[in-house]
mmCIF file of C-alpha atoms and ligand atoms in Angstrom:
data_model
loop_
_atom_site.group_PDB
_atom_site.id
_atom_site.type_symbol
_atom_site.label_atom_id
_atom_site.label_comp_id
_atom_site.label_asym_id
_atom_site.label_seq_id
_atom_site.Cartn_x
_atom_site.Cartn_y
_atom_site.Cartn_z
ATOM 1 C CA MET A 1334 152.765 50.127 149.844
ATOM 2 C CA SER A 1335 149.463 49.631 151.683
ATOM 3 C CA VAL A 1336 146.696 52.147 150.999
ATOM 4 C CA LYS A 1337 145.992 54.103 154.197
ATOM 5 C CA ILE A 1338 142.258 54.602 154.758
ATOM 6 C CA ALA A 1339 140.632 56.715 157.497
ATOM 7 C CA LEU A 1340 137.077 55.604 158.303
ATOM 8 C CA PHE A 1341 134.844 58.184 159.988
ATOM 9 C CA ASP A 1342 131.658 57.583 162.018
ATOM 10 C CA ALA A 1343 132.982 54.030 162.443
ATOM 11 C CA GLN A 1344 130.669 52.020 164.683
ATOM 12 C CA GLU A 1345 131.594 48.711 166.292
ATOM 13 C CA TYR A 1346 129.819 46.751 163.506
ATOM 14 C CA ASP A 1347 131.788 48.702 160.831
ATOM 15 C CA ARG A 1348 135.085 47.858 162.529
ATOM 16 C CA ALA A 1349 134.125 44.180 162.778
ATOM 17 C CA SER A 1350 133.138 43.878 159.105
ATOM 18 C CA PHE A 1351 136.164 45.801 157.766
ATOM 19 C CA ASP A 1352 138.569 43.968 160.101
ATOM 20 C CA ALA A 1353 137.156 40.610 158.976
ATOM 21 C CA ILE A 1354 137.893 41.319 155.332
ATOM 22 C CA LYS A 1355 140.844 43.709 155.164
ATOM 23 C CA GLU A 1356 143.443 40.896 154.881
ATOM 24 C CA ASN A 1357 142.118 40.332 151.352
ATOM 25 C CA TYR A 1358 143.303 43.819 150.366
ATOM 26 C CA ASP A 1359 146.557 45.722 150.682
ATOM 27 C CA VAL A 1360 145.111 48.365 153.020
ATOM 28 C CA GLU A 1361 145.560 49.827 156.498
ATOM 29 C CA CYS A 1362 142.287 50.902 158.149
ATOM 30 C CA THR A 1363 142.170 53.543 160.899
ATOM 31 C CA TYR A 1364 138.814 54.053 162.605
ATOM 32 C CA PHE A 1365 137.459 57.302 164.026
ATOM 33 C CA ASP A 1366 134.220 57.398 166.067
ATOM 34 C CA THR A 1367 133.608 61.008 165.124
ATOM 35 C CA HIS A 1368 131.875 62.409 162.059
ATOM 36 C CA LEU A 1369 134.043 64.054 159.413
ATOM 37 C CA THR A 1370 133.440 67.767 160.048
ATOM 38 C CA GLU A 1371 135.264 71.099 159.869
ATOM 39 C CA ALA A 1372 136.510 70.367 163.380
ATOM 40 C CA THR A 1373 137.814 66.861 162.631
ATOM 41 C CA VAL A 1374 139.026 67.159 159.022
ATOM 42 C CA SER A 1375 142.635 67.669 160.176
ATOM 43 C CA LEU A 1376 142.620 63.963 161.201
ATOM 44 C CA CYS A 1377 142.669 63.164 157.470
ATOM 45 C CA GLU A 1378 146.203 64.424 156.907
ATOM 46 C CA GLY A 1379 148.566 61.623 155.882
ATOM 47 C CA PHE A 1380 145.862 59.250 154.622
ATOM 48 C CA ASP A 1381 145.427 58.143 150.999
ATOM 49 C CA ALA A 1382 141.648 57.749 151.091
ATOM 50 C CA ILE A 1383 138.809 58.817 153.371
ATOM 51 C CA CYS A 1384 135.759 56.650 153.998
ATOM 52 C CA VAL A 1385 132.495 58.148 155.301
ATOM 53 C CA PHE A 1386 128.862 57.167 155.873
ATOM 54 C CA VAL A 1387 125.441 58.765 155.348
ATOM 55 C CA ASN A 1388 125.583 61.449 158.046
ATOM 56 C CA ASP A 1389 129.038 62.877 157.315
ATOM 57 C CA LYS A 1390 128.316 66.129 155.465
ATOM 58 C CA ILE A 1391 131.030 66.678 152.887
ATOM 59 C CA THR A 1392 130.877 70.405 152.181
ATOM 60 C CA SER A 1393 132.937 72.512 149.763
ATOM 61 C CA SER A 1394 135.139 73.647 152.624
ATOM 62 C CA ILE A 1395 135.906 70.044 153.699
ATOM 63 C CA ILE A 1396 136.639 69.169 150.063
ATOM 64 C CA ASP A 1397 139.108 72.102 149.916
ATOM 65 C CA LYS A 1398 140.904 70.804 153.021
ATOM 66 C CA LEU A 1399 141.092 67.228 151.679
ATOM 67 C CA GLU A 1400 142.524 68.584 148.424
ATOM 68 C CA LYS A 1401 145.074 70.587 150.424
ATOM 69 C CA TYR A 1402 146.169 67.376 152.204
ATOM 70 C CA GLY A 1403 146.679 65.721 148.783
ATOM 71 C CA ILE A 1404 143.780 63.294 149.224
ATOM 72 C CA ARG A 1405 142.259 62.244 145.930
ATOM 73 C CA LEU A 1406 139.624 59.754 146.983
ATOM 74 C CA LEU A 1407 136.484 59.839 149.121
ATOM 75 C CA ALA A 1408 134.888 56.399 149.488
ATOM 76 C CA LEU A 1409 131.248 56.434 150.573
ATOM 77 C CA ARG A 1410 130.319 53.182 152.290
ATOM 78 C CA CYS A 1411 126.679 53.735 151.291
ATOM 79 C CA ALA A 1412 124.567 54.050 148.148
ATOM 80 C CA GLY A 1413 123.056 57.541 148.558
ATOM 81 C CA TYR A 1414 125.335 60.569 148.063
ATOM 82 C CA ASN A 1415 123.073 63.520 148.941
ATOM 83 C CA ASN A 1416 125.463 64.300 151.831
ATOM 84 C CA VAL A 1417 128.306 65.219 149.435
ATOM 85 C CA ASP A 1418 128.651 68.431 147.401
ATOM 86 C CA ILE A 1419 129.196 66.384 144.233
ATOM 87 C CA GLU A 1420 129.254 69.414 141.948
ATOM 88 C CA TYR A 1421 132.015 71.111 143.970
ATOM 89 C CA ALA A 1422 133.968 67.843 144.252
ATOM 90 C CA TYR A 1423 134.127 67.497 140.466
ATOM 91 C CA GLY A 1424 137.739 67.976 139.364
ATOM 92 C CA ARG A 1425 138.952 68.169 143.001
ATOM 93 C CA LEU A 1426 138.125 64.840 144.631
ATOM 94 C CA HIS A 1427 137.045 61.479 143.235
ATOM 95 C CA ILE A 1428 133.961 60.021 144.906
ATOM 96 C CA VAL A 1429 133.191 56.296 144.878
ATOM 97 C CA ARG A 1430 130.221 54.581 146.498
ATOM 98 C CA VAL A 1431 128.636 51.185 147.106
ATOM 99 C CA PRO A 1432 125.715 51.287 144.673
ATOM 100 C CA ALA A 1433 124.119 48.076 146.003
ATOM 101 C CA TYR A 1434 124.966 45.917 148.991
ATOM 102 C CA SER A 1435 121.669 44.288 149.859
ATOM 103 C CA PRO A 1436 118.469 45.806 148.528
ATOM 104 C CA TYR A 1437 116.729 42.942 150.374
ATOM 105 C CA ALA A 1438 117.942 44.271 153.737
ATOM 106 C CA VAL A 1439 116.229 47.641 153.203
ATOM 107 C CA ALA A 1440 113.079 46.267 151.538
ATOM 108 C CA GLU A 1441 112.630 43.677 154.303
ATOM 109 C CA HIS A 1442 113.095 46.322 157.005
ATOM 110 C CA ALA A 1443 110.447 48.510 155.346
ATOM 111 C CA ILE A 1444 108.000 45.602 155.434
ATOM 112 C CA ALA A 1445 108.983 44.745 159.013
ATOM 113 C CA MET A 1446 108.191 48.316 160.083
ATOM 114 C CA LEU A 1447 104.902 48.319 158.179
ATOM 115 C CA LEU A 1448 103.746 45.022 159.708
ATOM 116 C CA THR A 1449 104.855 46.118 163.180
ATOM 117 C CA SER A 1450 102.847 49.308 162.820
ATOM 118 C CA ILE A 1451 99.615 47.968 161.386
ATOM 119 C CA ARG A 1452 99.516 44.838 163.617
ATOM 120 C CA ARG A 1453 100.589 46.846 166.690
ATOM 121 C CA ILE A 1454 103.456 44.431 167.429
ATOM 122 C CA HIS A 1455 105.391 47.213 169.202
ATOM 123 C CA LYS A 1456 102.475 47.603 171.624
ATOM 124 C CA ALA A 1457 101.886 43.848 172.063
ATOM 125 C CA TYR A 1458 105.573 43.240 172.841
ATOM 126 C CA ILE A 1459 105.524 45.725 175.718
ATOM 127 C CA ARG A 1460 102.151 44.509 177.018
ATOM 128 C CA THR A 1461 102.995 40.811 177.210
ATOM 129 C CA ARG A 1462 106.319 41.521 178.952
ATOM 130 C CA ASP A 1463 104.146 43.014 181.700
ATOM 131 C CA PHE A 1464 101.803 39.983 181.599
ATOM 132 C CA ASN A 1465 99.058 42.185 180.161
ATOM 133 C CA PHE A 1466 97.297 39.859 177.725
ATOM 134 C CA SER A 1467 94.464 42.207 176.792
ATOM 135 C CA LEU A 1468 93.867 42.685 173.046
ATOM 136 C CA SER A 1469 92.033 45.951 173.466
ATOM 137 C CA GLY A 1470 93.295 48.603 171.039
ATOM 138 C CA LEU A 1471 95.466 46.156 169.050
ATOM 139 C CA THR A 1472 93.135 45.678 166.062
ATOM 140 C CA GLY A 1473 95.036 45.868 162.785
ATOM 141 C CA PHE A 1474 94.108 45.400 159.129
ATOM 142 C CA ASP A 1475 94.999 42.929 156.355
ATOM 143 C CA LEU A 1476 97.629 43.947 153.824
ATOM 144 C CA HIS A 1477 96.026 41.577 151.320
ATOM 145 C CA GLY A 1478 93.906 43.582 148.881
ATOM 146 C CA LYS A 1479 95.234 46.995 149.997
ATOM 147 C CA THR A 1480 96.757 49.486 147.555
ATOM 148 C CA ILE A 1481 100.360 50.472 148.152
ATOM 149 C CA GLY A 1482 102.085 53.363 146.385
ATOM 150 C CA VAL A 1483 105.801 52.810 145.809
ATOM 151 C CA ILE A 1484 107.868 55.858 144.858
ATOM 152 C CA GLY A 1485 111.208 54.888 143.320
ATOM 153 C CA THR A 1486 111.420 51.501 141.611
ATOM 154 C CA GLY A 1487 115.174 50.938 141.584
ATOM 155 C CA LYS A 1488 116.938 48.051 143.300
ATOM 156 C CA ILE A 1489 115.233 48.456 146.698
ATOM 157 C CA GLY A 1490 111.848 49.548 145.320
ATOM 158 C CA LYS A 1491 111.702 46.440 143.105
ATOM 159 C CA CYS A 1492 112.491 44.060 146.004
ATOM 160 C CA PHE A 1493 109.855 45.843 148.069
ATOM 161 C CA ILE A 1494 107.287 45.506 145.253
ATOM 162 C CA ASP A 1495 108.000 41.755 144.983
ATOM 163 C CA ILE A 1496 107.244 41.345 148.688
ATOM 164 C CA CYS A 1497 104.039 43.419 148.407
ATOM 165 C CA LEU A 1498 102.850 41.376 145.419
ATOM 166 C CA GLY A 1499 103.494 38.251 147.507
ATOM 167 C CA PHE A 1500 101.134 39.635 150.139
ATOM 168 C CA GLY A 1501 98.421 40.040 147.475
ATOM 169 C CA MET A 1502 98.559 43.835 147.492
ATOM 170 C CA LYS A 1503 97.769 46.107 144.562
ATOM 171 C CA VAL A 1504 100.937 48.057 143.738
ATOM 172 C CA LEU A 1505 100.915 51.495 142.110
ATOM 173 C CA ALA A 1506 104.357 52.890 141.324
ATOM 174 C CA PHE A 1507 105.954 56.179 140.374
ATOM 175 C CA ASP A 1508 109.502 56.642 139.098
ATOM 176 C CA LYS A 1509 111.074 59.507 137.186
ATOM 177 C CA PHE A 1510 112.698 56.877 134.979
ATOM 178 C CA PRO A 1511 110.163 54.002 134.829
ATOM 179 C CA SER A 1512 111.492 50.550 134.021
ATOM 180 C CA ASP A 1513 109.901 48.166 131.544
ATOM 181 C CA ASP A 1514 109.333 45.537 134.249
ATOM 182 C CA PRO A 1515 105.932 44.013 133.365
ATOM 183 C CA ARG A 1516 105.119 43.411 137.076
ATOM 184 C CA ILE A 1517 105.074 47.140 137.796
ATOM 185 C CA THR A 1518 102.048 49.376 137.151
ATOM 186 C CA TYR A 1519 103.245 52.982 136.832
ATOM 187 C CA THR A 1520 101.026 55.964 137.459
ATOM 188 C CA THR A 1521 101.302 59.627 138.480
ATOM 189 C CA LEU A 1522 102.109 60.914 141.951
ATOM 190 C CA ASP A 1523 98.619 62.443 142.157
ATOM 191 C CA GLU A 1524 97.028 59.041 141.497
ATOM 192 C CA ILE A 1525 99.208 57.550 144.248
ATOM 193 C CA TRP A 1526 98.228 60.275 146.709
ATOM 194 C CA LYS A 1527 94.555 59.688 145.825
ATOM 195 C CA ASN A 1528 94.417 55.874 145.849
ATOM 196 C CA ALA A 1529 97.104 54.467 148.119
ATOM 197 C CA ASP A 1530 96.322 53.072 151.573
ATOM 198 C CA ILE A 1531 100.066 52.896 152.225
ATOM 199 C CA ILE A 1532 102.921 54.859 150.628
ATOM 200 C CA SER A 1533 106.551 53.695 150.737
ATOM 201 C CA LEU A 1534 109.479 55.867 149.625
ATOM 202 C CA HIS A 1535 112.417 54.343 147.740
ATOM 203 C CA CYS A 1536 113.732 57.237 145.620
ATOM 204 C CA PRO A 1537 116.932 59.229 146.273
ATOM 205 C CA LEU A 1538 116.960 62.641 147.946
ATOM 206 C CA THR A 1539 117.490 65.306 145.292
ATOM 207 C CA ASP A 1540 116.386 68.947 144.874
ATOM 208 C CA GLU A 1541 113.315 67.544 143.138
ATOM 209 C CA THR A 1542 112.357 65.010 145.826
ATOM 210 C CA MET A 1543 113.116 67.211 148.869
ATOM 211 C CA HIS A 1544 109.869 67.380 150.920
ATOM 212 C CA LEU A 1545 108.005 65.284 148.356
ATOM 213 C CA ILE A 1546 105.686 64.524 151.247
ATOM 214 C CA ASP A 1547 104.571 67.915 152.534
ATOM 215 C CA GLU A 1548 101.379 69.630 153.623
ATOM 216 C CA GLU A 1549 100.084 69.812 150.037
ATOM 217 C CA SER A 1550 100.729 66.197 149.051
ATOM 218 C CA ILE A 1551 99.451 64.935 152.417
ATOM 219 C CA SER A 1552 96.203 66.874 151.888
ATOM 220 C CA LYS A 1553 95.638 64.873 148.680
ATOM 221 C CA MET A 1554 96.133 61.485 150.395
ATOM 222 C CA LYS A 1555 93.465 59.111 151.698
ATOM 223 C CA ARG A 1556 92.547 59.839 155.299
ATOM 224 C CA GLY A 1557 94.401 57.376 157.535
ATOM 225 C CA VAL A 1558 97.187 56.655 155.010
ATOM 226 C CA ILE A 1559 100.299 54.889 156.376
ATOM 227 C CA ILE A 1560 103.648 56.362 155.286
ATOM 228 C CA VAL A 1561 106.874 54.322 155.256
ATOM 229 C CA ASN A 1562 110.231 56.016 154.743
ATOM 230 C CA THR A 1563 113.417 53.941 154.590
ATOM 231 C CA SER A 1564 115.054 56.200 152.001
ATOM 232 C CA ARG A 1565 116.165 59.656 153.192
ATOM 233 C CA GLY A 1566 114.625 61.801 155.930
ATOM 234 C CA ALA A 1567 114.249 65.018 153.962
ATOM 235 C CA LEU A 1568 111.868 63.354 151.497
ATOM 236 C CA ILE A 1569 109.320 64.197 154.206
ATOM 237 C CA ASP A 1570 108.603 67.607 155.738
ATOM 238 C CA SER A 1571 108.610 66.338 159.343
ATOM 239 C CA GLU A 1572 106.567 69.217 160.741
ATOM 240 C CA ALA A 1573 103.860 68.652 158.110
ATOM 241 C CA LEU A 1574 103.888 64.935 158.973
ATOM 242 C CA LEU A 1575 103.530 65.655 162.687
ATOM 243 C CA ASN A 1576 100.591 68.002 162.036
ATOM 244 C CA ALA A 1577 98.943 65.379 159.827
ATOM 245 C CA ILE A 1578 99.362 62.717 162.519
ATOM 246 C CA LYS A 1579 97.819 65.063 165.077
ATOM 247 C CA SER A 1580 94.859 65.781 162.775
ATOM 248 C CA ARG A 1581 94.481 61.997 162.019
ATOM 249 C CA GLN A 1582 94.948 62.648 158.257
ATOM 250 C CA VAL A 1583 97.960 60.295 158.436
ATOM 251 C CA GLY A 1584 97.115 57.053 160.249
ATOM 252 C CA GLY A 1585 100.659 55.862 160.884
ATOM 253 C CA ALA A 1586 104.297 56.531 160.021
ATOM 254 C CA CYS A 1587 107.230 54.130 159.891
ATOM 255 C CA LEU A 1588 110.433 56.156 159.777
ATOM 256 C CA ASP A 1589 113.888 54.633 159.453
ATOM 257 C CA VAL A 1590 115.270 58.037 158.472
ATOM 258 C CA TYR A 1591 114.632 61.567 159.687
ATOM 259 C CA GLU A 1592 115.586 64.863 158.096
ATOM 260 C CA GLU A 1593 117.544 66.093 161.134
ATOM 261 C CA GLU A 1594 119.037 62.693 161.981
ATOM 262 C CA SER A 1595 122.721 63.506 161.446
ATOM 263 C CA ASN A 1596 123.512 64.649 165.001
ATOM 264 C CA LEU A 1597 121.330 62.017 166.662
ATOM 265 C CA PHE A 1598 121.254 58.704 164.839
ATOM 266 C CA PHE A 1599 123.929 56.054 165.559
ATOM 267 C CA ARG A 1600 124.499 57.582 169.049
ATOM 268 C CA ASP A 1601 123.053 56.765 172.512
ATOM 269 C CA PHE A 1602 121.056 59.704 173.893
ATOM 270 C CA SER A 1603 119.153 57.745 176.538
ATOM 271 C CA GLY A 1604 119.360 59.826 179.703
ATOM 272 C CA HIS A 1605 119.675 63.041 177.701
ATOM 273 C CA ILE A 1606 117.073 65.648 176.840
ATOM 274 C CA ILE A 1607 116.584 65.792 173.090
ATOM 275 C CA ASP A 1608 116.382 69.326 171.696
ATOM 276 C CA ASP A 1609 114.499 68.284 168.572
ATOM 277 C CA ASP A 1610 110.850 68.846 169.572
ATOM 278 C CA ILE A 1611 109.446 67.502 166.303
ATOM 279 C CA LEU A 1612 111.281 64.180 166.614
ATOM 280 C CA ALA A 1613 110.413 63.919 170.322
ATOM 281 C CA ARG A 1614 106.721 64.519 169.577
ATOM 282 C CA LEU A 1615 106.733 62.069 166.640
ATOM 283 C CA ILE A 1616 108.309 59.370 168.823
ATOM 284 C CA SER A 1617 105.659 59.983 171.498
ATOM 285 C CA MET A 1618 102.848 59.081 169.064
ATOM 286 C CA PRO A 1619 101.420 55.550 169.396
ATOM 287 C CA ASN A 1620 101.182 55.193 165.609
ATOM 288 C CA VAL A 1621 104.744 56.298 164.754
ATOM 289 C CA ILE A 1622 107.649 53.853 164.697
ATOM 290 C CA VAL A 1623 111.179 55.188 164.427
ATOM 291 C CA SER A 1624 114.316 53.129 163.831
ATOM 292 C CA SER A 1625 117.642 54.925 163.582
ATOM 293 C CA HIS A 1626 118.728 54.381 159.956
ATOM 294 C CA GLN A 1627 118.920 50.677 160.584
ATOM 295 C CA ALA A 1628 117.401 49.272 157.395
ATOM 296 C CA PHE A 1629 120.795 48.382 155.899
ATOM 297 C CA LEU A 1630 122.030 46.603 159.040
ATOM 298 C CA THR A 1631 122.278 42.916 158.172
ATOM 299 C CA ASN A 1632 125.346 40.647 158.167
ATOM 300 C CA GLU A 1633 125.082 40.260 154.412
ATOM 301 C CA ALA A 1634 124.922 44.020 153.803
ATOM 302 C CA LEU A 1635 127.809 44.798 156.175
ATOM 303 C CA TYR A 1636 130.016 42.191 154.491
ATOM 304 C CA ASN A 1637 129.189 43.596 151.026
ATOM 305 C CA ILE A 1638 129.721 47.203 152.161
ATOM 306 C CA ALA A 1639 133.203 46.400 153.513
ATOM 307 C CA ASP A 1640 134.157 44.263 150.508
ATOM 308 C CA ILE A 1641 132.943 46.699 147.831
ATOM 309 C CA THR A 1642 134.401 49.746 149.645
ATOM 310 C CA LEU A 1643 137.866 48.178 149.896
ATOM 311 C CA SER A 1644 137.640 46.934 146.329
ATOM 312 C CA ASN A 1645 136.640 50.459 145.159
ATOM 313 C CA VAL A 1646 139.573 52.039 146.997
ATOM 314 C CA THR A 1647 142.210 49.566 145.775
ATOM 315 C CA GLU A 1648 140.834 49.606 142.205
ATOM 316 C CA PHE A 1649 140.982 53.401 142.120
ATOM 317 C CA MET A 1650 144.439 53.594 143.723
ATOM 318 C CA ALA A 1651 145.820 51.073 141.223
ATOM 319 C CA SER A 1652 144.311 52.485 138.027
ATOM 320 C CA GLY A 1653 142.823 55.926 138.742
ATOM 321 C CA ILE A 1654 139.479 54.567 137.560
ATOM 322 C CA CYS A 1655 136.672 52.844 139.433
ATOM 323 C CA LYS A 1656 133.399 51.544 138.039
ATOM 324 C CA ASN A 1657 131.591 52.824 141.141
ATOM 325 C CA GLU A 1658 132.775 56.412 140.778
ATOM 326 C CA ILE A 1659 130.070 59.064 140.895
ATOM 327 C CA CYS A 1660 130.799 61.447 138.069
ATOM 328 C CA TYR A 1661 129.154 64.836 138.073
ATOM 329 C CA LYS A 1662 129.501 65.154 134.310
ATOM 330 C CA CYS A 1663 129.630 61.775 132.600
ATOM 331 C CA SER A 1664 130.846 63.135 129.285
ATOM 332 C CA LYS A 1665 134.034 64.504 130.850
ATOM 333 C CA PHE A 1666 134.980 61.403 132.821
ATOM 334 C CA PRO A 1667 137.547 59.315 130.926
ATOM 335 C CA ASN A 1668 136.359 55.844 129.947
ATOM 336 C CA CYS A 1669 132.988 56.404 131.546
ATOM 337 C CA THR A 1670 131.168 53.080 131.620
ATOM 338 C CA ARG A 1671 127.751 54.394 132.465
ATOM 339 C CA GLU A 1672 125.047 53.015 130.215
ATOM 340 C CA GLN A 1673 121.814 54.603 131.411
ATOM 341 C CA VAL A 1674 120.621 57.465 129.260
ATOM 342 C CA ASN A 1675 119.260 60.673 130.780
ATOM 343 C CA LYS A 1676 121.032 59.960 134.043
ATOM 344 C CA CYS A 1677 124.396 61.349 134.935
ATOM 345 C CA PHE A 1678 124.897 58.980 137.826
HETATM 346 P P1 NAI B 1138 118.378 52.990 142.913
HETATM 347 O O1 NAI B 1138 119.247 54.037 142.293
HETATM 348 O O2 NAI B 1138 118.529 51.575 142.466
HETATM 349 O O3 NAI B 1138 116.842 53.403 142.733
HETATM 350 C C1 NAI B 1138 116.359 54.700 142.929
HETATM 351 C C2 NAI B 1138 115.169 54.877 141.999
HETATM 352 O O4 NAI B 1138 114.612 56.161 142.249
HETATM 353 C C3 NAI B 1138 115.560 54.818 140.507
HETATM 354 O O5 NAI B 1138 114.724 53.929 139.809
HETATM 355 C C4 NAI B 1138 115.377 56.257 140.057
HETATM 356 O O6 NAI B 1138 114.991 56.352 138.685
HETATM 357 C C5 NAI B 1138 114.283 56.733 140.983
HETATM 358 N N1 NAI B 1138 114.181 58.175 141.049
HETATM 359 C C6 NAI B 1138 115.153 59.111 140.866
HETATM 360 N N2 NAI B 1138 114.638 60.354 140.968
HETATM 361 C C7 NAI B 1138 113.316 60.202 141.220
HETATM 362 C C8 NAI B 1138 112.246 61.105 141.408
HETATM 363 N N3 NAI B 1138 112.429 62.434 141.334
HETATM 364 N N4 NAI B 1138 111.014 60.585 141.644
HETATM 365 C C9 NAI B 1138 110.810 59.247 141.690
HETATM 366 N N5 NAI B 1138 111.790 58.330 141.507
HETATM 367 C C10 NAI B 1138 113.026 58.813 141.275
HETATM 368 O O7 NAI B 1138 118.595 53.120 144.488
HETATM 369 P P2 NAI B 1138 118.262 52.025 145.597
HETATM 370 O O8 NAI B 1138 119.461 51.199 145.840
HETATM 371 O O9 NAI B 1138 116.982 51.387 145.294
HETATM 372 O O10 NAI B 1138 118.102 52.981 146.893
HETATM 373 C C11 NAI B 1138 117.030 53.888 147.008
HETATM 374 C C12 NAI B 1138 117.294 54.817 148.170
HETATM 375 O O11 NAI B 1138 117.274 54.072 149.397
HETATM 376 C C13 NAI B 1138 118.691 55.455 148.163
HETATM 377 O O12 NAI B 1138 118.692 56.649 147.400
HETATM 378 C C14 NAI B 1138 118.947 55.743 149.608
HETATM 379 O O13 NAI B 1138 118.522 57.057 149.879
HETATM 380 C C15 NAI B 1138 118.033 54.777 150.346
HETATM 381 N N6 NAI B 1138 118.768 53.798 151.160
HETATM 382 C C16 NAI B 1138 118.469 53.717 152.496
HETATM 383 C C17 NAI B 1138 119.111 52.802 153.298
HETATM 384 C C18 NAI B 1138 118.783 52.665 154.758
HETATM 385 O O14 NAI B 1138 119.531 51.996 155.497
HETATM 386 N N7 NAI B 1138 117.699 53.232 155.249
HETATM 387 C C19 NAI B 1138 120.151 51.925 152.752
HETATM 388 C C20 NAI B 1138 120.348 52.055 151.325
HETATM 389 C C21 NAI B 1138 119.683 52.979 150.574
#
C-alpha cells in the first residue's frame, strides 16, 4: 500500500519538484499551504508520515498529537533541525532529514549577496532601470586580499571557503569540530572578530550558537565589518545588529535568514503593514540586503530535496531504519551508523 505523506508549508516549487519525482516511489503526496501548528495538526490524522520545512515549529504538544494519531515519522525536507524538539521526540517520533542537497546552492547565494552588497548592484539595478547612469555613491571594494572569517566549516562552509580562496581572499575559520582540511586555517572566534573584514556564518543554530553575533561580539569586530548570514536567523541578535548598523560599527549585512522569519518568510506581505519594526528598519537601510530564506532555492537542490525526502520516508517505512535519522542519543538507536565521534547527530 502506498505511503501517505502530508507536506506542510508546501510552496508551488515544492509541489512541482515532488510531483516530478513521486512516480519513482510508492507514495501519495498531499500538500497543505499552511504551517504545521497547534491549529492545523488535526490535518495529520490518517497519514503515515508528515513532511515539514524550516519554519514549522514542532513542539512537544504537536509531537504528542502526532503520536496520538499513530504517526511514527516526521520527515524534514531540510538539513537544519533547530525547529524540532528533538529531545522530546526521542522515543515518540522518528525524525529524518536531508543532510545535504546542494551545499553549492547556499554557498553561491552567500557570495552573490556579498558581491551585491559590496559592489552596490542592488542600487545600480534600480538606478539604470530609471535611466540614471550616475556612479555617485556606488564605490565598492575588492574582495581580493581581504580577510574573511568563516564560522562553521561543514559542507556549506567548505564550498564557501573554496569560492573565497578563488577570489584571492585570506580565510580564517572557526569550527567547534575543526576538520583536517589543509586548505583551512583555524583560529579562535576572538581572532575572527578582531581581524575579519567580512564574517560569514555557516554553523547550525544550537543553544551555544544562539546570538553568537550580539552586542559584545560586534564591539570586538573591525569597524565597517560586513556580516553574511545564510545559516539561521537567531545566530544574530537582530536588535544588536540594527544598532551596530546605525552606529556604523557594522558596514553592511547580507541576511538570507532572520530570527523572527517564521511568520513572514515564504509569504507575500506586499500591501501589508509589517509589525516587526526591527526587520522593517533593517530592510530600510541602504547597506542591508535581505532575501527570504532563498539560499537553497536552485533546481538541483529542489530535485535532491524531493528525492532524498521520499527515499528517507520509503526506506523508514520498509525497514524501520533510515540512515538520515536524527537520533537524540546515538548509543540507544539500534544499528546506529553514525561515525563521527563527539557528535550525537
Ligand atoms: P554541516 O553539518 O555540514 O556543517 C555545520 C558545521 O558547523 C560543522 O562543521 C559543525 O562542526 C559546525 N559547528 C557545530 N557547532 C558549532 C559551533 N558551536 N561553532 C562553530 N561551528 C559549529 O551543515 P551544512 O550543510 O554546512 O549547513 C550549515 C547550516 O546552513 C545549517 O545548519 C543550516 O542552518 C544552514 N542552511 C541554510 C540554508 C538556507 O537556505 N539558507 C539551506 C541549508 C542549510
